[in-house]
PDB file of C-alpha atoms in Angstrom:
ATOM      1  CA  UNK V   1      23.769  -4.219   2.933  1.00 86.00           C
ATOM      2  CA  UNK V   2      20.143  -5.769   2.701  1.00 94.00           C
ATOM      3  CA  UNK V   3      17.841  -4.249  -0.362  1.00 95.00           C
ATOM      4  CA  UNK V   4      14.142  -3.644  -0.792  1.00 95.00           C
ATOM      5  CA  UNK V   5      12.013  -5.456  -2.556  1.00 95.00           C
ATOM      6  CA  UNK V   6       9.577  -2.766  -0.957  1.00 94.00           C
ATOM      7  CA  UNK V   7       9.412   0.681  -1.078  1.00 93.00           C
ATOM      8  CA  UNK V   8      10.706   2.238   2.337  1.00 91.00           C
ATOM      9  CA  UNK V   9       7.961   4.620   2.703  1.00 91.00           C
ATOM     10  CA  UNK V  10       5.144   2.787   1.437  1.00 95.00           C
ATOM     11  CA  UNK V  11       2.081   4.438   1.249  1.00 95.00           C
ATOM     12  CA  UNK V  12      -0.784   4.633   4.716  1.00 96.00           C
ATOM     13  CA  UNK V  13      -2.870   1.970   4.682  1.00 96.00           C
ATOM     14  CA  UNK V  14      -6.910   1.856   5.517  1.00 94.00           C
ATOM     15  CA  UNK V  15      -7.778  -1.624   6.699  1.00 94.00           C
ATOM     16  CA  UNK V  16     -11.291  -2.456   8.138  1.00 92.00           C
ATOM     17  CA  UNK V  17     -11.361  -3.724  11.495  1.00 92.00           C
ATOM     18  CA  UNK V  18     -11.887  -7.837  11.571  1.00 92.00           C
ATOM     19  CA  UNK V  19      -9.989  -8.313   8.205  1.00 94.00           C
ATOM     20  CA  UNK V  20      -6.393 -10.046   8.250  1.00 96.00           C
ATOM     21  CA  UNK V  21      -3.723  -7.277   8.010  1.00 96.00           C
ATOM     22  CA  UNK V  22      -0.593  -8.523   5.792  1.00 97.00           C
ATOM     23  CA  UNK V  23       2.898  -6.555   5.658  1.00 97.00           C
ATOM     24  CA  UNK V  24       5.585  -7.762   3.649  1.00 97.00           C
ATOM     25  CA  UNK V  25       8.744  -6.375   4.349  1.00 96.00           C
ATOM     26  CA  UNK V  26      11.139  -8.263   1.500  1.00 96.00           C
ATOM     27  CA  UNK V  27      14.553  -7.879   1.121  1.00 96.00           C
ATOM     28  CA  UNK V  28      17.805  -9.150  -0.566  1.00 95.00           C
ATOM     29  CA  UNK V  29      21.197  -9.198   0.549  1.00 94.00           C
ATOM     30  CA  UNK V  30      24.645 -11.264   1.498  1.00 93.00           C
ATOM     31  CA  UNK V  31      24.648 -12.649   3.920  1.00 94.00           C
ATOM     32  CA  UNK V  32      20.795 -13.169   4.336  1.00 94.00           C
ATOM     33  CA  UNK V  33      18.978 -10.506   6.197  1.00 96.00           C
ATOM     34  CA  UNK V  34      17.157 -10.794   9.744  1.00 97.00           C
ATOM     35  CA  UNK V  35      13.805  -9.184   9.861  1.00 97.00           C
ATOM     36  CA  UNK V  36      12.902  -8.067  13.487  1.00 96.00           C
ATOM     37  CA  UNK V  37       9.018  -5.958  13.302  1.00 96.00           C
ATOM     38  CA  UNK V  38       7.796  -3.219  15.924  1.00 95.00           C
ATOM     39  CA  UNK V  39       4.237  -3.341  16.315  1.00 94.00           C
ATOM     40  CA  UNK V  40       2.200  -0.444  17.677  1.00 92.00           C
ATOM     41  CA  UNK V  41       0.040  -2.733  19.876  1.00 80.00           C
ATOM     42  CA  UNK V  42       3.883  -4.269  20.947  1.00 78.00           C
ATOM     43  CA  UNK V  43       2.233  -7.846  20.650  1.00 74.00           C
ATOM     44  CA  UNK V  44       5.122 -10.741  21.233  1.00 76.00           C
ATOM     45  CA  UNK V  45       8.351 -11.060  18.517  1.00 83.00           C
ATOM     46  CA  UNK V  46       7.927 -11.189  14.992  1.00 93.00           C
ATOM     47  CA  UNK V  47      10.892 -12.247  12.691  1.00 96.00           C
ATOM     48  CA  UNK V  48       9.605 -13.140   9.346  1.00 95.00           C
ATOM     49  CA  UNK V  49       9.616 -11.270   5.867  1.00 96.00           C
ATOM     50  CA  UNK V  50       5.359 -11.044   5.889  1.00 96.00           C
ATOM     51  CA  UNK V  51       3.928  -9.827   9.036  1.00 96.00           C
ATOM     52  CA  UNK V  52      -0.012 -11.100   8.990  1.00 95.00           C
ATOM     53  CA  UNK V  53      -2.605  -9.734  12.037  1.00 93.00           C
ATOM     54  CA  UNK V  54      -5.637 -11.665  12.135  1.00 93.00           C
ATOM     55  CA  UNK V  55      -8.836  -9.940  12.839  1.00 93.00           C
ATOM     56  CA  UNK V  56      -7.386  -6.364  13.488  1.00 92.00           C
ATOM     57  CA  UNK V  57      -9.112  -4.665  15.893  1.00 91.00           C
ATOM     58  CA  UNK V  58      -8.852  -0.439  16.998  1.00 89.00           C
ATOM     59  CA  UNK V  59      -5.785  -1.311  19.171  1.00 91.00           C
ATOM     60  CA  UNK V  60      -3.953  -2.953  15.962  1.00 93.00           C
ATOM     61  CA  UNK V  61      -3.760   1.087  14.243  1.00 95.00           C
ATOM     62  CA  UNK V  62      -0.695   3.002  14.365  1.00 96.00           C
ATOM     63  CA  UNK V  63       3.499   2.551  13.070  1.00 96.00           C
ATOM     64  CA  UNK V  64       4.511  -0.757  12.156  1.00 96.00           C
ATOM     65  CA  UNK V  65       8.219  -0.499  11.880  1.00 96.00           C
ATOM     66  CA  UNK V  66       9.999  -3.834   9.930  1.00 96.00           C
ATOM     67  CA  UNK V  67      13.948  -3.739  10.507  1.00 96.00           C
ATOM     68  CA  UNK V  68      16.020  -5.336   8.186  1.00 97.00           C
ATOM     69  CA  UNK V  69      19.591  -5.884   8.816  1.00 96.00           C
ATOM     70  CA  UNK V  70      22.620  -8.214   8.214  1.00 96.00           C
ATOM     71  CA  UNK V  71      26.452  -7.634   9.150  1.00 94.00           C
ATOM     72  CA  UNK V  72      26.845  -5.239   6.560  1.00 94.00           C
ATOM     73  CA  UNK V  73      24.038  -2.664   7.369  1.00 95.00           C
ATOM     74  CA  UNK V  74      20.313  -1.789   8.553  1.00 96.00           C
ATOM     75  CA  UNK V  75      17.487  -0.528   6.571  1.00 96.00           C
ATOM     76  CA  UNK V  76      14.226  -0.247   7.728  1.00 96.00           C
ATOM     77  CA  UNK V  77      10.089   0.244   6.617  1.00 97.00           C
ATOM     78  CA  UNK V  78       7.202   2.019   8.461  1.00 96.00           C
ATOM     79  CA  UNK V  79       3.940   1.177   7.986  1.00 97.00           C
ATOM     80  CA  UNK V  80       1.180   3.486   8.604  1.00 97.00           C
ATOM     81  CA  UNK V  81      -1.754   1.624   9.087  1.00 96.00           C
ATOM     82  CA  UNK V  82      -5.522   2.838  10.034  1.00 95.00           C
ATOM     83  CA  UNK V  83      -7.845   0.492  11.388  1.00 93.00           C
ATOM     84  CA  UNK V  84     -11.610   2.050  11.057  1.00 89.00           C
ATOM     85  CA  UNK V  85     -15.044   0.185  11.958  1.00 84.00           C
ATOM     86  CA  UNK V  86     -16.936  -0.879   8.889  1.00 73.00           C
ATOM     87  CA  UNK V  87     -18.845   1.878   8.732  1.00 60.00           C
ATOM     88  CA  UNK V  88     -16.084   5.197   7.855  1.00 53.00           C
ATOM     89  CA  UNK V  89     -18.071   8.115   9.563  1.00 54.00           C
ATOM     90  CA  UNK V  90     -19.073   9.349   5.746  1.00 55.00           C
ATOM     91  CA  UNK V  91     -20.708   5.955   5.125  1.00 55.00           C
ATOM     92  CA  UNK V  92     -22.126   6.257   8.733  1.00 53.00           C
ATOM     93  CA  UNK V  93     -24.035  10.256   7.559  1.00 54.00           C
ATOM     94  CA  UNK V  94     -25.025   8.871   3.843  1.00 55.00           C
ATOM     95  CA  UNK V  95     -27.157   5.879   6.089  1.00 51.00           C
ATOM     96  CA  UNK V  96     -28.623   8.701   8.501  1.00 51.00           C
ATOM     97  CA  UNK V  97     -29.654  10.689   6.103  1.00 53.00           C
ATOM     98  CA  UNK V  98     -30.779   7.660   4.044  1.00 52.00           C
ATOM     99  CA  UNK V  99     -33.121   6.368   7.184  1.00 53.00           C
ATOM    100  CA  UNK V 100     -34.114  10.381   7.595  1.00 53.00           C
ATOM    101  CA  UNK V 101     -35.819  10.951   3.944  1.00 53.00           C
ATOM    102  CA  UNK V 102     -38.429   7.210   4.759  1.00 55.00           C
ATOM    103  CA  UNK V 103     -41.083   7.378   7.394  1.00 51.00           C
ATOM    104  CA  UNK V 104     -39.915   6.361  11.327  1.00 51.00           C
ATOM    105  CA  UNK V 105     -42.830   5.086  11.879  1.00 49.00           C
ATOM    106  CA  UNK V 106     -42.684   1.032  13.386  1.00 46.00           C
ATOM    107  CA  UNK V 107     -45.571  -0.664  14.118  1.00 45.00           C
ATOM    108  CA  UNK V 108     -47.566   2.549  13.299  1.00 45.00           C
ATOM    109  CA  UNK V 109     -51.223   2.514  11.797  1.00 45.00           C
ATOM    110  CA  UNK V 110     -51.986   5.580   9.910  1.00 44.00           C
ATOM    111  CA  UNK V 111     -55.236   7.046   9.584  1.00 44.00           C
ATOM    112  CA  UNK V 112     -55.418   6.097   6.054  1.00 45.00           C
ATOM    113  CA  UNK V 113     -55.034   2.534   7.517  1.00 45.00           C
ATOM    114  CA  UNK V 114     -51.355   1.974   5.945  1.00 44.00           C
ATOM    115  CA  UNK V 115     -49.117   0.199   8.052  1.00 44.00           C
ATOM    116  CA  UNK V 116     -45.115   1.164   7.864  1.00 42.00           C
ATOM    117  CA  UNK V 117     -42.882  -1.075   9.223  1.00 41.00           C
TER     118      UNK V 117
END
């Protein structure tokens, strides 16, 4: 049957959202294998060895599932894939607390006469 050229439990994948997502789902075999993919968003057909998403977006997280098969037998890789914003929620705290420690003053005039932006 079809091997491969992947592992079949490759490891989760963290992918911001707007960058291109590519899957490759390789395999050997006689006669030639047929790659059929299961997307989580179930967007259209997809039947080639690399699976590219352009600008992933929330909707694009979740089990992609690549089937490879020929006459002889199936094998098949999952995917799981994590689309976060571009700020992770720890990134998102370090800036808060960042902003926290400098003056929130805009526009403000002191009474020492300093202005803080």
């Amino acid at each position: 049957g079809p091997e491969l050229k992947v592992p079949a439990d490759p490891a989760p994948i963290n992918i911001i959202s707007g960058e291109t997502l590519q899957l490759n789902c390789s395999a050997e075999g006689n006669p030639d294998p047929l790659y059929n993919w299961t997307l989580p968003s179930n967007k259209g057909h997809h039947t080639e060895k690399t699976l590219t998403v352009e600008s992933v977006d929330f909707q694009d997280g979740g089990q992609y599932v690549c089937t490879v098969s020929n006459k002889v037998s199936t094998v098949s890789v999952r995917f799981n894939v994590t689309v976060q914003s571009e700020f992770s929620h720890g990134q998102f705290l370090k800036l808060i607390t960042f902003l926290g420690s400098e003056p929130q003053c805009f526009f403000c005039i002191t009474t020492a006469g300093n202005i803080y932006l």
